[in-house]
Amino acid sequence: GHTSSSVDSFAKPQRPNLDPDVETYQEELGSKGDRVRELLKDHLGDVELEVHESSPLHYRQRAEFRVWHVGSKAHFALFDPVTKKPMLIEQYPLASERINRLMSDLGDELDGDEMLRRKLFQVEMISNTQGE
């Protein structure tokens, strides 16, 4: 059977990685593949799993942020699942480059529009692989 610890390592909440190290991407990908193989070994038989690489940065085409108000400024925020506290961010390197540009543009608009800044509490941003 499988060990509880291999299942727990997938289920345990993890902090959003706001500063990913692209130098360790291959190692991390290999480690994840090994954990999945170990987790499923009793169910795979002779099937060999294939691991497909994605870009180590800007691979998410969808991102949801809270809009966190501090004084007269609005910030984008993710919640740390461990501490349950907001993590204020300017950019999100896992999200597409287009979403990062939208974060910057929307942040500028919020800074200049008090009513919008006061009433907006959450944003969901979606892009596509063509940068739109």
PDB file of C-alpha atoms in Angstrom:
ATOM      1  CA  GLY A   1       0.000   0.000   0.000  1.00  0.00           C
ATOM      2  CA  HIS A   2       0.958   3.652   0.037  1.00  0.00           C
ATOM      3  CA  THR A   3       2.293   5.464   3.006  1.00  0.00           C
ATOM      4  CA  SER A   4       0.308   8.158   4.712  1.00  0.00           C
ATOM      5  CA  SER A   5       3.265  10.552   4.531  1.00  0.00           C
ATOM      6  CA  SER A   6       3.350  10.539   0.711  1.00  0.00           C
ATOM      7  CA  VAL A   7      -0.351  11.407   0.607  1.00  0.00           C
ATOM      8  CA  ASP A   8       0.045  14.022   3.344  1.00  0.00           C
ATOM      9  CA  SER A   9       2.827  15.784   1.437  1.00  0.00           C
ATOM     10  CA  PHE A  10       0.359  16.516  -1.377  1.00  0.00           C
ATOM     11  CA  ALA A  11      -2.484  17.527   0.913  1.00  0.00           C
ATOM     12  CA  LYS A  12      -0.544  19.792   3.275  1.00  0.00           C
ATOM     13  CA  PRO A  13      -1.222  23.517   2.658  1.00  0.00           C
ATOM     14  CA  GLN A  14       1.750  25.328   1.196  1.00  0.00           C
ATOM     15  CA  ARG A  15       2.570  29.003   1.114  1.00  0.00           C
ATOM     16  CA  PRO A  16       2.311  30.634  -2.308  1.00  0.00           C
ATOM     17  CA  ASN A  17       5.763  30.782  -3.845  1.00  0.00           C
ATOM     18  CA  LEU A  18       6.275  34.469  -4.573  1.00  0.00           C
ATOM     19  CA  ASP A  19       9.944  34.122  -5.484  1.00  0.00           C
ATOM     20  CA  PRO A  20      10.394  30.859  -7.400  1.00  0.00           C
ATOM     21  CA  ASP A  21      13.945  29.715  -8.101  1.00  0.00           C
ATOM     22  CA  VAL A  22      14.063  28.770 -11.785  1.00  0.00           C
ATOM     23  CA  GLU A  23      17.455  27.125 -11.197  1.00  0.00           C
ATOM     24  CA  THR A  24      15.834  24.384  -9.092  1.00  0.00           C
ATOM     25  CA  TYR A  25      12.860  23.778 -11.429  1.00  0.00           C
ATOM     26  CA  GLN A  26      14.193  20.534 -12.958  1.00  0.00           C
ATOM     27  CA  GLU A  27      15.021  19.107  -9.535  1.00  0.00           C
ATOM     28  CA  GLU A  28      11.599  20.032  -8.123  1.00  0.00           C
ATOM     29  CA  LEU A  29       9.827  18.605 -11.173  1.00  0.00           C
ATOM     30  CA  GLY A  30      11.757  15.343 -10.858  1.00  0.00           C
ATOM     31  CA  SER A  31      10.924  15.154  -7.159  1.00  0.00           C
ATOM     32  CA  LYS A  32       7.209  15.705  -7.829  1.00  0.00           C
ATOM     33  CA  GLY A  33       7.249  12.999 -10.498  1.00  0.00           C
ATOM     34  CA  ASP A  34       8.915  10.593  -8.070  1.00  0.00           C
ATOM     35  CA  ARG A  35       6.298  11.358  -5.376  1.00  0.00           C
ATOM     36  CA  VAL A  36       3.421  10.759  -7.818  1.00  0.00           C
ATOM     37  CA  ARG A  37       4.969   7.494  -9.001  1.00  0.00           C
ATOM     38  CA  GLU A  38       5.394   6.369  -5.382  1.00  0.00           C
ATOM     39  CA  LEU A  39       1.845   7.376  -4.521  1.00  0.00           C
ATOM     40  CA  LEU A  40       0.372   5.486  -7.503  1.00  0.00           C
ATOM     41  CA  LYS A  41       2.781   2.541  -7.751  1.00  0.00           C
ATOM     42  CA  ASP A  42       0.209  -0.013  -6.608  1.00  0.00           C
ATOM     43  CA  HIS A  43      -2.237   1.166  -9.272  1.00  0.00           C
ATOM     44  CA  LEU A  44       0.007   1.716 -12.303  1.00  0.00           C
ATOM     45  CA  GLY A  45       1.229  -1.779 -13.061  1.00  0.00           C
ATOM     46  CA  ASP A  46       3.534  -1.530 -16.079  1.00  0.00           C
ATOM     47  CA  VAL A  47       2.349   1.956 -17.056  1.00  0.00           C
ATOM     48  CA  GLU A  48       5.202   4.485 -17.221  1.00  0.00           C
ATOM     49  CA  LEU A  49       4.183   8.005 -16.263  1.00  0.00           C
ATOM     50  CA  GLU A  50       5.350  10.832 -18.495  1.00  0.00           C
ATOM     51  CA  VAL A  51       6.254  14.157 -16.973  1.00  0.00           C
ATOM     52  CA  HIS A  52       5.687  17.211 -19.159  1.00  0.00           C
ATOM     53  CA  GLU A  53       7.531  20.412 -18.359  1.00  0.00           C
ATOM     54  CA  SER A  54       5.909  23.796 -18.243  1.00  0.00           C
ATOM     55  CA  SER A  55       7.617  27.129 -17.976  1.00  0.00           C
ATOM     56  CA  PRO A  56       8.971  27.671 -14.445  1.00  0.00           C
ATOM     57  CA  LEU A  57       7.474  31.199 -14.480  1.00  0.00           C
ATOM     58  CA  HIS A  58       4.303  32.814 -15.829  1.00  0.00           C
ATOM     59  CA  TYR A  59       2.434  29.563 -16.408  1.00  0.00           C
ATOM     60  CA  ARG A  60      -0.854  30.343 -14.662  1.00  0.00           C
ATOM     61  CA  GLN A  61      -3.509  31.798 -16.939  1.00  0.00           C
ATOM     62  CA  ARG A  62      -5.888  32.524 -14.069  1.00  0.00           C
ATOM     63  CA  ALA A  63      -5.306  34.256 -10.757  1.00  0.00           C
ATOM     64  CA  GLU A  64      -7.612  35.443  -8.022  1.00  0.00           C
ATOM     65  CA  PHE A  65      -6.575  38.071  -5.506  1.00  0.00           C
ATOM     66  CA  ARG A  66      -8.160  39.840  -2.624  1.00  0.00           C
ATOM     67  CA  VAL A  67      -7.927  43.609  -2.692  1.00  0.00           C
ATOM     68  CA  TRP A  68      -6.544  44.575   0.710  1.00  0.00           C
ATOM     69  CA  HIS A  69      -7.017  48.121   1.924  1.00  0.00           C
ATOM     70  CA  VAL A  70      -4.283  49.820   3.927  1.00  0.00           C
ATOM     71  CA  GLY A  71      -4.988  53.471   4.582  1.00  0.00           C
ATOM     72  CA  SER A  72      -5.727  55.168   1.269  1.00  0.00           C
ATOM     73  CA  LYS A  73      -3.983  52.465  -0.775  1.00  0.00           C
ATOM     74  CA  ALA A  74      -5.304  49.183  -2.165  1.00  0.00           C
ATOM     75  CA  HIS A  75      -3.015  46.161  -2.524  1.00  0.00           C
ATOM     76  CA  PHE A  76      -3.430  42.760  -4.106  1.00  0.00           C
ATOM     77  CA  ALA A  77      -3.229  39.984  -1.565  1.00  0.00           C
ATOM     78  CA  LEU A  78      -2.970  36.219  -1.316  1.00  0.00           C
ATOM     79  CA  PHE A  79      -3.637  34.469   1.953  1.00  0.00           C
ATOM     80  CA  ASP A  80      -0.982  32.344   3.545  1.00  0.00           C
ATOM     81  CA  PRO A  81      -2.771  29.016   4.181  1.00  0.00           C
ATOM     82  CA  VAL A  82      -0.541  28.317   7.176  1.00  0.00           C
ATOM     83  CA  THR A  83      -0.819  31.612   9.078  1.00  0.00           C
ATOM     84  CA  LYS A  84      -4.145  32.716   7.476  1.00  0.00           C
ATOM     85  CA  LYS A  85      -2.667  36.215   7.132  1.00  0.00           C
ATOM     86  CA  PRO A  86      -2.692  38.275   3.924  1.00  0.00           C
ATOM     87  CA  MET A  87       0.468  38.467   1.856  1.00  0.00           C
ATOM     88  CA  LEU A  88       0.476  41.807   0.025  1.00  0.00           C
ATOM     89  CA  ILE A  89       1.929  41.570  -3.468  1.00  0.00           C
ATOM     90  CA  GLU A  90       2.690  43.857  -6.388  1.00  0.00           C
ATOM     91  CA  GLN A  91       3.401  41.076  -8.885  1.00  0.00           C
ATOM     92  CA  TYR A  92       2.790  37.319  -9.026  1.00  0.00           C
ATOM     93  CA  PRO A  93       5.555  35.550 -10.998  1.00  0.00           C
ATOM     94  CA  LEU A  94       3.560  32.340 -11.412  1.00  0.00           C
ATOM     95  CA  ALA A  95       0.804  34.198 -13.271  1.00  0.00           C
ATOM     96  CA  SER A  96       1.097  35.022 -16.957  1.00  0.00           C
ATOM     97  CA  GLU A  97       2.968  38.132 -18.018  1.00  0.00           C
ATOM     98  CA  ARG A  98      -0.361  39.624 -19.139  1.00  0.00           C
ATOM     99  CA  ILE A  99      -1.867  39.145 -15.666  1.00  0.00           C
ATOM    100  CA  ASN A 100       1.177  40.822 -14.138  1.00  0.00           C
ATOM    101  CA  ARG A 101       0.689  43.804 -16.485  1.00  0.00           C
ATOM    102  CA  LEU A 102      -2.998  43.885 -15.526  1.00  0.00           C
ATOM    103  CA  MET A 103      -2.044  43.931 -11.858  1.00  0.00           C
ATOM    104  CA  SER A 104       0.136  46.961 -12.454  1.00  0.00           C
ATOM    105  CA  ASP A 105      -2.461  48.751 -14.607  1.00  0.00           C
ATOM    106  CA  LEU A 106      -5.334  48.028 -12.228  1.00  0.00           C
ATOM    107  CA  GLY A 107      -3.220  49.055  -9.240  1.00  0.00           C
ATOM    108  CA  ASP A 108      -2.631  52.433 -10.911  1.00  0.00           C
ATOM    109  CA  GLU A 109      -6.375  52.821 -11.584  1.00  0.00           C
ATOM    110  CA  LEU A 110      -7.238  51.954  -7.984  1.00  0.00           C
ATOM    111  CA  ASP A 111      -4.745  54.507  -6.696  1.00  0.00           C
ATOM    112  CA  GLY A 112      -6.503  57.181  -8.749  1.00  0.00           C
ATOM    113  CA  ASP A 113     -10.149  56.280  -8.058  1.00  0.00           C
ATOM    114  CA  GLU A 114     -11.237  56.458  -4.427  1.00  0.00           C
ATOM    115  CA  MET A 115     -14.736  55.043  -4.974  1.00  0.00           C
ATOM    116  CA  LEU A 116     -13.437  52.045  -6.941  1.00  0.00           C
ATOM    117  CA  ARG A 117     -10.672  51.498  -4.409  1.00  0.00           C
ATOM    118  CA  ARG A 118     -13.186  51.471  -1.509  1.00  0.00           C
ATOM    119  CA  LYS A 119     -15.694  49.145  -3.182  1.00  0.00           C
ATOM    120  CA  LEU A 120     -13.417  46.566  -4.783  1.00  0.00           C
ATOM    121  CA  PHE A 121     -12.510  43.651  -2.539  1.00  0.00           C
ATOM    122  CA  GLN A 122     -11.565  40.864  -4.937  1.00  0.00           C
ATOM    123  CA  VAL A 123     -10.390  40.447  -8.537  1.00  0.00           C
ATOM    124  CA  GLU A 124     -10.155  37.440 -10.798  1.00  0.00           C
ATOM    125  CA  MET A 125      -7.821  37.804 -13.755  1.00  0.00           C
ATOM    126  CA  ILE A 126      -7.821  35.485 -16.739  1.00  0.00           C
ATOM    127  CA  SER A 127      -5.478  35.531 -19.718  1.00  0.00           C
ATOM    128  CA  ASN A 128      -4.759  33.201 -22.592  1.00  0.00           C
ATOM    129  CA  THR A 129      -1.632  31.780 -24.168  1.00  0.00           C
ATOM    130  CA  GLN A 130      -1.654  34.546 -26.803  1.00  0.00           C
ATOM    131  CA  GLY A 131      -1.073  37.189 -24.119  1.00  0.00           C
ATOM    132  CA  GLU A 132      -4.608  38.594 -24.113  1.00  0.00           C
TER     133      GLU A 132
END
